[in-house]
mmCIF file with all atom_site columns, C-alpha atoms in Angstrom:
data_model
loop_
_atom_site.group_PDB
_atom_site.id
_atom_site.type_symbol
_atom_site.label_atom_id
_atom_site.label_alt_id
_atom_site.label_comp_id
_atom_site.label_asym_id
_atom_site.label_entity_id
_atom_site.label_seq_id
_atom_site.pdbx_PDB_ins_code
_atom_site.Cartn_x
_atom_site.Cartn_y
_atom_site.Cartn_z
_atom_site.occupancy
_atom_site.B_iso_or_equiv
_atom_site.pdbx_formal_charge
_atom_site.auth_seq_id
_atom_site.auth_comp_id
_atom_site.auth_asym_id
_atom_site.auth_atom_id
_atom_site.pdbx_PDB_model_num
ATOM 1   C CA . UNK A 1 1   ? 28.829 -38.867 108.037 1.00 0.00 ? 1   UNK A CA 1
ATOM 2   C CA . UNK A 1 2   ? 32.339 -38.431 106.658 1.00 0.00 ? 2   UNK A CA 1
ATOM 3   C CA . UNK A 1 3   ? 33.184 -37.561 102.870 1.00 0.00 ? 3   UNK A CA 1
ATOM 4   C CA . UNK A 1 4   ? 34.253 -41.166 102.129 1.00 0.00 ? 4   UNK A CA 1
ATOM 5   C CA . UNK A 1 5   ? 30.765 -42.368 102.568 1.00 0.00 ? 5   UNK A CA 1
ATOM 6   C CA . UNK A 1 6   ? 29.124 -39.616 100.854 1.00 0.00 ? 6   UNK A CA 1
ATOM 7   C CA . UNK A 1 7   ? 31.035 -40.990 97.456  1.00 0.00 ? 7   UNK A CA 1
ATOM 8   C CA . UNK A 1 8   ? 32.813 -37.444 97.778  1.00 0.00 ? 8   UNK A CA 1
ATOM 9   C CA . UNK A 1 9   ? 37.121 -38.165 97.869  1.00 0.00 ? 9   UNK A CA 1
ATOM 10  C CA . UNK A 1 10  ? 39.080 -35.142 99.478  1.00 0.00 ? 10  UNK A CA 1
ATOM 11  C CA . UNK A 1 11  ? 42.163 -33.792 97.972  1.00 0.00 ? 11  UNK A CA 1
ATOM 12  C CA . UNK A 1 12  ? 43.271 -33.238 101.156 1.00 0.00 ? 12  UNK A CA 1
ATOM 13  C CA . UNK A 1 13  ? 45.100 -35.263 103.175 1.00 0.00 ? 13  UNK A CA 1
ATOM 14  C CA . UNK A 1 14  ? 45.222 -35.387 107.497 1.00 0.00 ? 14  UNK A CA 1
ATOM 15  C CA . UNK A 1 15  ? 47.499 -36.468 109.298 1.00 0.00 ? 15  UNK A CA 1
ATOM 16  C CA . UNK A 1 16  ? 50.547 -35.573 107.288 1.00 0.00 ? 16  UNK A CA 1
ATOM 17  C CA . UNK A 1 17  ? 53.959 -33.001 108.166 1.00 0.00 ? 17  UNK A CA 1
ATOM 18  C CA . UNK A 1 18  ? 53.937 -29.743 108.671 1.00 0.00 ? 18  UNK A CA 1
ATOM 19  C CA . UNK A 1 19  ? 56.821 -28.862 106.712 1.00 0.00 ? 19  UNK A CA 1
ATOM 20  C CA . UNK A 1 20  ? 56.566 -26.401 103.667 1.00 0.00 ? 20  UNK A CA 1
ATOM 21  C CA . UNK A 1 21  ? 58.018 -26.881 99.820  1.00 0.00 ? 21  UNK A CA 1
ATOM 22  C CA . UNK A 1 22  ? 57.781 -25.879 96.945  1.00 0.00 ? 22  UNK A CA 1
ATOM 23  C CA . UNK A 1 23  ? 57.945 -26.832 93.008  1.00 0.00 ? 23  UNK A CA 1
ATOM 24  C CA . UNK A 1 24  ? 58.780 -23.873 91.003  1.00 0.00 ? 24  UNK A CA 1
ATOM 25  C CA . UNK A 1 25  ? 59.672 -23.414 86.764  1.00 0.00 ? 25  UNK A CA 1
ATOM 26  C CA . UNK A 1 26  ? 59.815 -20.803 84.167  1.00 0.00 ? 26  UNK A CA 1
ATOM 27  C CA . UNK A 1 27  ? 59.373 -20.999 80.493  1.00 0.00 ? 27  UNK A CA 1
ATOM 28  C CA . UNK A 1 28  ? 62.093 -18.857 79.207  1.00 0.00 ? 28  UNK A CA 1
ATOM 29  C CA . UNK A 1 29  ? 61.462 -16.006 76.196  1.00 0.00 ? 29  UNK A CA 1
ATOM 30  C CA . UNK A 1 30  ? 57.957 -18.159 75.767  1.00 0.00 ? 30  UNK A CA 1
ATOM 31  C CA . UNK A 1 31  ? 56.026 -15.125 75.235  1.00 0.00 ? 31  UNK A CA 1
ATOM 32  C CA . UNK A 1 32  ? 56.260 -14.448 71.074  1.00 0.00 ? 32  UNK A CA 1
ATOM 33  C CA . UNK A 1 33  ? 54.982 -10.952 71.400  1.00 0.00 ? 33  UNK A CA 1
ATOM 34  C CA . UNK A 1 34  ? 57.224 -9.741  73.993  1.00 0.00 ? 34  UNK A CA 1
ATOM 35  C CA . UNK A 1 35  ? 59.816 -12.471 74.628  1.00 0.00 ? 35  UNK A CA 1
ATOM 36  C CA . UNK A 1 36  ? 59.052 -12.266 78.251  1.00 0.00 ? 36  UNK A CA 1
ATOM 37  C CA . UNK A 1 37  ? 59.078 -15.517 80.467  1.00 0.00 ? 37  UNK A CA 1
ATOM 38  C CA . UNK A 1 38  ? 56.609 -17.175 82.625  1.00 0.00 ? 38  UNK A CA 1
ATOM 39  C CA . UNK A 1 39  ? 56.921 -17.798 86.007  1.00 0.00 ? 39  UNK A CA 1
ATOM 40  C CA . UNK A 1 40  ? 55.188 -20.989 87.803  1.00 0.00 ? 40  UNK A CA 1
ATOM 41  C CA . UNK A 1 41  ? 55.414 -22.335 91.577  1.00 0.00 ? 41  UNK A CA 1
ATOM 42  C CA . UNK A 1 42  ? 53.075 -24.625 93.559  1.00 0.00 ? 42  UNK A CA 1
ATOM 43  C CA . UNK A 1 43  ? 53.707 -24.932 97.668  1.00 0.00 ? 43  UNK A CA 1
ATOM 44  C CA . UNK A 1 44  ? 52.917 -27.453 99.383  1.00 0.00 ? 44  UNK A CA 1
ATOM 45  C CA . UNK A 1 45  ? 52.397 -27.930 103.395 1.00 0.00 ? 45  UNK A CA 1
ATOM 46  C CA . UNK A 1 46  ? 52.832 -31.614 103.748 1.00 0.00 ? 46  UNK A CA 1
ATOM 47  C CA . UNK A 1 47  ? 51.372 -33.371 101.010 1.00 0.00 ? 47  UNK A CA 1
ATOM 48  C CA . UNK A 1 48  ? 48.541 -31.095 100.138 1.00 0.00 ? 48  UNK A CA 1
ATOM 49  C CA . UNK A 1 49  ? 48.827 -27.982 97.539  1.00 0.00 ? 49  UNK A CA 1
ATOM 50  C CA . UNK A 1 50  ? 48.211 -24.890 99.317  1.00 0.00 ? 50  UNK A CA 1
ATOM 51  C CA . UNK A 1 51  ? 49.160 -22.181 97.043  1.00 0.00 ? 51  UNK A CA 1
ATOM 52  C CA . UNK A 1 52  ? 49.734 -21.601 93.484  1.00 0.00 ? 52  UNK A CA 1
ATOM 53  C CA . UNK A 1 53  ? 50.756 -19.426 90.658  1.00 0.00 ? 53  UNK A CA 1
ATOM 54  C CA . UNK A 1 54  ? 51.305 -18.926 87.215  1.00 0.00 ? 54  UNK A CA 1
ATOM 55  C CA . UNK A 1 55  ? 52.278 -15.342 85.716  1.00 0.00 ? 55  UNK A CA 1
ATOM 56  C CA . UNK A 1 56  ? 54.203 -13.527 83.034  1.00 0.00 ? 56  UNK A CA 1
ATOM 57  C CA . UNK A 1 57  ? 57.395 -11.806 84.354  1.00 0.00 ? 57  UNK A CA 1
ATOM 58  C CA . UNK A 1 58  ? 57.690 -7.929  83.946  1.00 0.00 ? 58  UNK A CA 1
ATOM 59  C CA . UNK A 1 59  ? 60.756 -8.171  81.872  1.00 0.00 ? 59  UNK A CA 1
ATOM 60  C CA . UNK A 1 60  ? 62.876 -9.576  79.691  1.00 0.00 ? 60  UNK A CA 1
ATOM 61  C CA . UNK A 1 61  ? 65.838 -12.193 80.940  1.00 0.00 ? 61  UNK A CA 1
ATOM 62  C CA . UNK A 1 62  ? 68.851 -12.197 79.419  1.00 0.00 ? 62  UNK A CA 1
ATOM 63  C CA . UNK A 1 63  ? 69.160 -16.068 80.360  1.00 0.00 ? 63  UNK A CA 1
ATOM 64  C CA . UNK A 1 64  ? 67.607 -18.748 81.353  1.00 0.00 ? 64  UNK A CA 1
ATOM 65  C CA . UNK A 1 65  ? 69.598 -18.768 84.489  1.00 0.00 ? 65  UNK A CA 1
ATOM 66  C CA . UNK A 1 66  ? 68.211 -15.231 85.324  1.00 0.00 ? 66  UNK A CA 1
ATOM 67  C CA . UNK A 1 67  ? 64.562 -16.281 84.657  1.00 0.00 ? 67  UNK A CA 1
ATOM 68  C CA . UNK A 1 68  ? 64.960 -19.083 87.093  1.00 0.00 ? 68  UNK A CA 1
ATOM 69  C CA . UNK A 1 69  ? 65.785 -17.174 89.229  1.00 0.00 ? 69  UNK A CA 1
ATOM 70  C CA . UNK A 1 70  ? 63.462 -14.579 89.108  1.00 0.00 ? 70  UNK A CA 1
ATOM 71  C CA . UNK A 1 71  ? 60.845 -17.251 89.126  1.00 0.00 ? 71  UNK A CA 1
ATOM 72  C CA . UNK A 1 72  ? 63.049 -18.803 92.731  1.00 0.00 ? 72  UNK A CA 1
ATOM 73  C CA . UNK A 1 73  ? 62.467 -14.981 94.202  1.00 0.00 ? 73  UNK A CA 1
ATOM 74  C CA . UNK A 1 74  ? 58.785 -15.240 93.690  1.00 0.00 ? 74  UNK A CA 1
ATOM 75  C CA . UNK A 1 75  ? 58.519 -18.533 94.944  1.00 0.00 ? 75  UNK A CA 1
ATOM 76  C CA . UNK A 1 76  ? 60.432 -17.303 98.289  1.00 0.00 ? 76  UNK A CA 1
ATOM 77  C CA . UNK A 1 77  ? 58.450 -14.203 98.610  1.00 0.00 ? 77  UNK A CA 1
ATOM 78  C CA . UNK A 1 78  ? 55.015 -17.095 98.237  1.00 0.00 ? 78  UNK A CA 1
ATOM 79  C CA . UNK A 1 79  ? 56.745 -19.010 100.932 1.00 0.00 ? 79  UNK A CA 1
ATOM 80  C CA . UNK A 1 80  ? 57.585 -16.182 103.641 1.00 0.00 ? 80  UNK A CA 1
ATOM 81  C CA . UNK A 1 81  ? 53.929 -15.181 103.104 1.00 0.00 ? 81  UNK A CA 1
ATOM 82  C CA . UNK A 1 82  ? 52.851 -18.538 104.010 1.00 0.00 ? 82  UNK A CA 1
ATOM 83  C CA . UNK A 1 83  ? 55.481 -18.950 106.807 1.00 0.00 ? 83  UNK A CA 1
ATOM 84  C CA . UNK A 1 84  ? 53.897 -15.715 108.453 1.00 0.00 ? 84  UNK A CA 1
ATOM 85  C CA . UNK A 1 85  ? 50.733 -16.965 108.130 1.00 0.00 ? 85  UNK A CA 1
ATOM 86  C CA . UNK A 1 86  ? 51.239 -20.203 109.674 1.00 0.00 ? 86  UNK A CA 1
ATOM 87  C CA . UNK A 1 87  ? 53.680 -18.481 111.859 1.00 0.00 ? 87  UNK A CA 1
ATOM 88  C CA . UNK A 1 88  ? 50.568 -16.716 113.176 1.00 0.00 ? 88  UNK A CA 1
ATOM 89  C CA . UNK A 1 89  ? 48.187 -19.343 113.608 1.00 0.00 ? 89  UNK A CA 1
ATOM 90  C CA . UNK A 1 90  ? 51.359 -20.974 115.986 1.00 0.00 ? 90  UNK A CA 1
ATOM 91  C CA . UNK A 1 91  ? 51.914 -24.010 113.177 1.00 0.00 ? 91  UNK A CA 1
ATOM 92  C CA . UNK A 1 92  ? 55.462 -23.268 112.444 1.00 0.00 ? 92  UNK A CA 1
ATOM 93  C CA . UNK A 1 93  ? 57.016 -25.760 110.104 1.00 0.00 ? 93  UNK A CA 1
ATOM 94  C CA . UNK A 1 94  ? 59.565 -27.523 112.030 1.00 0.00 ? 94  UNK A CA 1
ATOM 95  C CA . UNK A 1 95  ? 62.035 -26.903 109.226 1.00 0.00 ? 95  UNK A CA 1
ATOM 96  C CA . UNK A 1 96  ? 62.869 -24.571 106.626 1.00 0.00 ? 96  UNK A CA 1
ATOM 97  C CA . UNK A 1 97  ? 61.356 -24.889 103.407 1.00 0.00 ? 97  UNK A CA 1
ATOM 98  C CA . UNK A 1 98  ? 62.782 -26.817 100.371 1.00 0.00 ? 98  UNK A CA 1
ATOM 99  C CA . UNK A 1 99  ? 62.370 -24.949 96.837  1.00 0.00 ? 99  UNK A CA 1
ATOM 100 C CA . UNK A 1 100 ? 63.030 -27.671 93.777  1.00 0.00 ? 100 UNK A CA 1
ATOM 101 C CA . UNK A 1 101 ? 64.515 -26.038 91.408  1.00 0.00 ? 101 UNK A CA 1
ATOM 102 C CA . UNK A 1 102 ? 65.584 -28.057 87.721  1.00 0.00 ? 102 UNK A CA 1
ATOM 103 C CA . UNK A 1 103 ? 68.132 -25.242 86.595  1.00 0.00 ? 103 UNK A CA 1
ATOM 104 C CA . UNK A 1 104 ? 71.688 -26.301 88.264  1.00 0.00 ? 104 UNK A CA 1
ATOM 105 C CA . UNK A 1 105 ? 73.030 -22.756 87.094  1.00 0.00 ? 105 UNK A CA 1
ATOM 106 C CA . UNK A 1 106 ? 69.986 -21.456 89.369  1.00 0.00 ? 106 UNK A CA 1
ATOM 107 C CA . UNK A 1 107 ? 70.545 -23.759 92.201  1.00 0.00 ? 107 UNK A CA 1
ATOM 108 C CA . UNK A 1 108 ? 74.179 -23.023 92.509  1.00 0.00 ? 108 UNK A CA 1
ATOM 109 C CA . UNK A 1 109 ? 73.586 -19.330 92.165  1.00 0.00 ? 109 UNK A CA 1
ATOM 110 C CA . UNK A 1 110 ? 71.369 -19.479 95.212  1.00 0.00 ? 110 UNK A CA 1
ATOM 111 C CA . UNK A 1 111 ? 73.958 -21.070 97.261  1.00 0.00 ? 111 UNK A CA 1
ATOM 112 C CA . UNK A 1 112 ? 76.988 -19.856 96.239  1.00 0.00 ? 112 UNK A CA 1
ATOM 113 C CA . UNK A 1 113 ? 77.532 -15.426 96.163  1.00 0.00 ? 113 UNK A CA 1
ATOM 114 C CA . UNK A 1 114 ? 80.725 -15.530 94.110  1.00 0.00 ? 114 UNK A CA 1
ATOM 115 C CA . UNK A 1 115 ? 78.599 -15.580 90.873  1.00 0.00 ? 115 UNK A CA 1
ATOM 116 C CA . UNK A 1 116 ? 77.141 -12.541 91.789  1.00 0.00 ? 116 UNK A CA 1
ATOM 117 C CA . UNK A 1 117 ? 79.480 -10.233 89.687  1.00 0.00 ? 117 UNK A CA 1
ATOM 118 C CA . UNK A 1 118 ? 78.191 -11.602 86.524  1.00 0.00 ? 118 UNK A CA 1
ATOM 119 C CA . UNK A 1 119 ? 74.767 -11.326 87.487  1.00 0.00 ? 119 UNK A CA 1
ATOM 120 C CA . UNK A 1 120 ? 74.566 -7.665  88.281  1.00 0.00 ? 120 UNK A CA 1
ATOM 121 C CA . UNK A 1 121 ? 70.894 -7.217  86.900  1.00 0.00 ? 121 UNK A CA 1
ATOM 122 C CA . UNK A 1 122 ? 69.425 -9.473  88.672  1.00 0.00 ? 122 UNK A CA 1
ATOM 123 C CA . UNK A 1 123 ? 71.097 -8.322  92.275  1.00 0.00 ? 123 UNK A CA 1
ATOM 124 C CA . UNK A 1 124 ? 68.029 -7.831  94.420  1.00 0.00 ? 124 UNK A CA 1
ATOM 125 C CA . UNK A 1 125 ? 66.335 -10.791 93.846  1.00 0.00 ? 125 UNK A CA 1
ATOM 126 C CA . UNK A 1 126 ? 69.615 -12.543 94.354  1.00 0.00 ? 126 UNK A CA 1
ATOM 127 C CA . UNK A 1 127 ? 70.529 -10.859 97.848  1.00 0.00 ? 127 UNK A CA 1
ATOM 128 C CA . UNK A 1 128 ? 66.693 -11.078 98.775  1.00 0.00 ? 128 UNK A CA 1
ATOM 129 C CA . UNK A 1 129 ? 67.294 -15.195 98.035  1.00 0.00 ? 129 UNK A CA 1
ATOM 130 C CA . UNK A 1 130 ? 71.195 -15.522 99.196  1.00 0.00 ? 130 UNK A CA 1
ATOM 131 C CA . UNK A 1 131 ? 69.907 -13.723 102.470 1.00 0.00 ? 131 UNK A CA 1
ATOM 132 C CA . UNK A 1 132 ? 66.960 -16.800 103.081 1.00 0.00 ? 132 UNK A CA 1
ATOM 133 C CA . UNK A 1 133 ? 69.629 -19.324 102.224 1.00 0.00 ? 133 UNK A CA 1
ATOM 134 C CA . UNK A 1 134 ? 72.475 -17.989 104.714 1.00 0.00 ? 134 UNK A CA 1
ATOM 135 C CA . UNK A 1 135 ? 70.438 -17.759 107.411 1.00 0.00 ? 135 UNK A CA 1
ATOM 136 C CA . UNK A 1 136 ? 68.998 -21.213 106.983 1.00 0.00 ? 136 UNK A CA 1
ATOM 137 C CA . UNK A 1 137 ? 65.020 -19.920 106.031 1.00 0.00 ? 137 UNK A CA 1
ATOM 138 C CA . UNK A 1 138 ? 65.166 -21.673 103.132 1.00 0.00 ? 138 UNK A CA 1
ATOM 139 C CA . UNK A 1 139 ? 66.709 -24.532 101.007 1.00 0.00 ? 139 UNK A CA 1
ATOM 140 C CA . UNK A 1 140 ? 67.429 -24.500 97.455  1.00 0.00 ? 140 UNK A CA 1
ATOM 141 C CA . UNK A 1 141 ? 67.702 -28.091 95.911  1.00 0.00 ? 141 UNK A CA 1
ATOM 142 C CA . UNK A 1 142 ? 67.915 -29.529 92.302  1.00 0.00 ? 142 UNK A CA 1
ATOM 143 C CA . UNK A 1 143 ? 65.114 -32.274 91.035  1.00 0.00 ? 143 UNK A CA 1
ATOM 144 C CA . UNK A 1 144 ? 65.517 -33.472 87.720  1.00 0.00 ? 144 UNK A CA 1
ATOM 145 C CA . UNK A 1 145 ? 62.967 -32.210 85.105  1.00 0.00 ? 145 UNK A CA 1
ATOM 146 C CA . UNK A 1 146 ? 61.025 -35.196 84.737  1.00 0.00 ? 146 UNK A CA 1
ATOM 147 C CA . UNK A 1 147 ? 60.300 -34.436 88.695  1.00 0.00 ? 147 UNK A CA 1
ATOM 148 C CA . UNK A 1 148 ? 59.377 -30.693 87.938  1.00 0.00 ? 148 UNK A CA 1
ATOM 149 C CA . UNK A 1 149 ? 55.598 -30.643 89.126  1.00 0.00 ? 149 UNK A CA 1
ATOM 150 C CA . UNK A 1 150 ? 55.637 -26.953 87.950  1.00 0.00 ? 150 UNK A CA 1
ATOM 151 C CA . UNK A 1 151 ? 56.154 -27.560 83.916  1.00 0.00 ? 151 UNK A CA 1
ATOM 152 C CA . UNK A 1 152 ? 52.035 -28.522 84.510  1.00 0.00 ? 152 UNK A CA 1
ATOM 153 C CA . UNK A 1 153 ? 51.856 -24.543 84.800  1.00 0.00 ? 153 UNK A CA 1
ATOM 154 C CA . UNK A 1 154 ? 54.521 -22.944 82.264  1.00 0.00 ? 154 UNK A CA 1
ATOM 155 C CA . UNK A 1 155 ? 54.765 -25.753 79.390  1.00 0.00 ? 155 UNK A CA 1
ATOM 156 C CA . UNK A 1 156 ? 52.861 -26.954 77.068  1.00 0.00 ? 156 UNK A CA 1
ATOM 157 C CA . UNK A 1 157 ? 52.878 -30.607 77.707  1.00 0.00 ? 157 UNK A CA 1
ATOM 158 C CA . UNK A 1 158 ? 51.578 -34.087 76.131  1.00 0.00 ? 158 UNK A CA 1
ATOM 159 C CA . UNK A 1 159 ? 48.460 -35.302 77.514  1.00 0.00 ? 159 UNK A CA 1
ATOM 160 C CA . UNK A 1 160 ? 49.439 -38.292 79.246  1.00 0.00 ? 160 UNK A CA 1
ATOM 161 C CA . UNK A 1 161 ? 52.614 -35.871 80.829  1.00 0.00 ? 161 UNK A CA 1
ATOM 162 C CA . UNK A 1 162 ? 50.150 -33.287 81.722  1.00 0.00 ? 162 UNK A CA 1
ATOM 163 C CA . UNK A 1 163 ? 48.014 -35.831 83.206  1.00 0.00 ? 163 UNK A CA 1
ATOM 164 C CA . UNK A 1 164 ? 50.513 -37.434 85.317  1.00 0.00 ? 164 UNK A CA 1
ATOM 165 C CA . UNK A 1 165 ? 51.782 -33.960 86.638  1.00 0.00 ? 165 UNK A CA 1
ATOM 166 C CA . UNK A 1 166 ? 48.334 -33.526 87.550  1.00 0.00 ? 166 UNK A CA 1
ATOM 167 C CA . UNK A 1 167 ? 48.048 -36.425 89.605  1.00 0.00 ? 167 UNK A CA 1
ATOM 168 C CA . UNK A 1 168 ? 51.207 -35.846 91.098  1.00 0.00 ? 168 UNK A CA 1
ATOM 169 C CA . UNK A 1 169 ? 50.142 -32.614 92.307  1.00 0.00 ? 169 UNK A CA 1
ATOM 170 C CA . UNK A 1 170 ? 47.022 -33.719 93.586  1.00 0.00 ? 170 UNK A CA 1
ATOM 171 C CA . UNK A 1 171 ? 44.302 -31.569 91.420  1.00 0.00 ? 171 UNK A CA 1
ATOM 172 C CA . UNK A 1 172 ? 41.583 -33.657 90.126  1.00 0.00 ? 172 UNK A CA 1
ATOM 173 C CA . UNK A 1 173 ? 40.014 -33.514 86.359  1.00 0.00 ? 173 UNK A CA 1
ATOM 174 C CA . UNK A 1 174 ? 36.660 -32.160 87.601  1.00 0.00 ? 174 UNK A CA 1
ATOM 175 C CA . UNK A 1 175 ? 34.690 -34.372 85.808  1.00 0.00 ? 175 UNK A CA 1
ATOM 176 C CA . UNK A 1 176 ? 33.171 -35.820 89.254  1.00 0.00 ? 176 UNK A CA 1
ATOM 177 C CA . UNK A 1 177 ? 32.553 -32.617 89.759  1.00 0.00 ? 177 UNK A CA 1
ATOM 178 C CA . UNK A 1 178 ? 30.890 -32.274 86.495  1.00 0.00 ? 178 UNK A CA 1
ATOM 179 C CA . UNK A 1 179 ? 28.684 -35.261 86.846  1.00 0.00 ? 179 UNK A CA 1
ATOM 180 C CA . UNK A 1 180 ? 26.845 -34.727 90.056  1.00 0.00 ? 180 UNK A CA 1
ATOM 181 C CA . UNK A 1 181 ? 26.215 -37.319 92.618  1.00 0.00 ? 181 UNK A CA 1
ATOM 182 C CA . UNK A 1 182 ? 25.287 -40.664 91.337  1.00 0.00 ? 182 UNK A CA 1
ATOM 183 C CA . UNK A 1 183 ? 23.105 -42.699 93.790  1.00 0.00 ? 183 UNK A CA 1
ATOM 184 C CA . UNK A 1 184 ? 23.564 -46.299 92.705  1.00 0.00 ? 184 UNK A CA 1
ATOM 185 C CA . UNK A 1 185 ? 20.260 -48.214 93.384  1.00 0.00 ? 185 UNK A CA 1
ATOM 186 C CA . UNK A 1 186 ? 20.858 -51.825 95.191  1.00 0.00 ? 186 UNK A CA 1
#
């Protein structure tokens, strides 16, 4: 008996690609206490979430270009680790991953070295992410903020927004959960 006719609906789904990306944000100076930023990516093997985090960054940025990008390097380090692991179990992604990133100034940085001299503070997680870009382990593209799935994780957002980011990412409200199974008599 599968899970469809148990009344119980997967998040999961078969039969889709092997290939890895990732959604990743920051909320910049949101702490009030400390000023520190927040750092948020989900990863996603095909269509179906397979990791995801939400933390406080150790220190303060300067910009929000830095905090991007400190929240970029964690999102790389998340997706070698899962690249190993699938590596491992022989289920290689054909291609590298893509990391969406809304922060053009972020995007371009990750691409493009010559900005490194103003960005001295931030130089090992930009050689750490330059390095995965050169050599073609990873791709760094811009999707418009509306299109950020990680602002669910560092933002607070209207209900209906939140709700729709949900969706999008493919996590559930619970409440079936909640509510049990419901045998309906015929």
């Amino acid at each position: 008996m599968n899970n469809k006719s148990k009344g119980i609906s997967s998040p999961y789904v078969s039969n889709t690609s092997t290939t890895l990306s990732a959604f990743f944000d920051f909320n910049w100076a949101g702490n009030p206490d400390d000023r520190t930023s927040t750092t948020a990516y989900i990863l996603f093997l095909g269509g179906n979430v397979v990791s995801w985090a939400s933390r406080k960054q150790r220190s303060v940025a300067h910009s929000s270009t830095e905090a991007e990008y400190r929240a970029v390097a964690a999102t790389a380090a998340e997706l070698s680790w899962v690249q190993q692991l699938l590596h491992e179990l022989h289920a290689s992604p054909p291609a590298p991953p893509t990391v969406f990133c809304d922060n053009v100034g972020a995007t371009y940085l990750c691409a493009n070295p010559v900005f490194h001299s103003r960005m001295k503070h931030i130089a090992i997680d930009f050689h750490f992410i330059c390095d995965h870009v050169s050599k073609g382990l990873l791709r760094v593209s811009h999707v418009s903020t509306t299109d950020q799935l990680a602002n669910a994780l560092t933002k607070p957002l209207s209900r209906q927004r939140f709700t729709l980011l949900r969706s999008k990412i493919g996590v559930s409200d619970g409440s079936t959960i909640l509510r049990g199974h419901i045998r309906v008599k015929e």
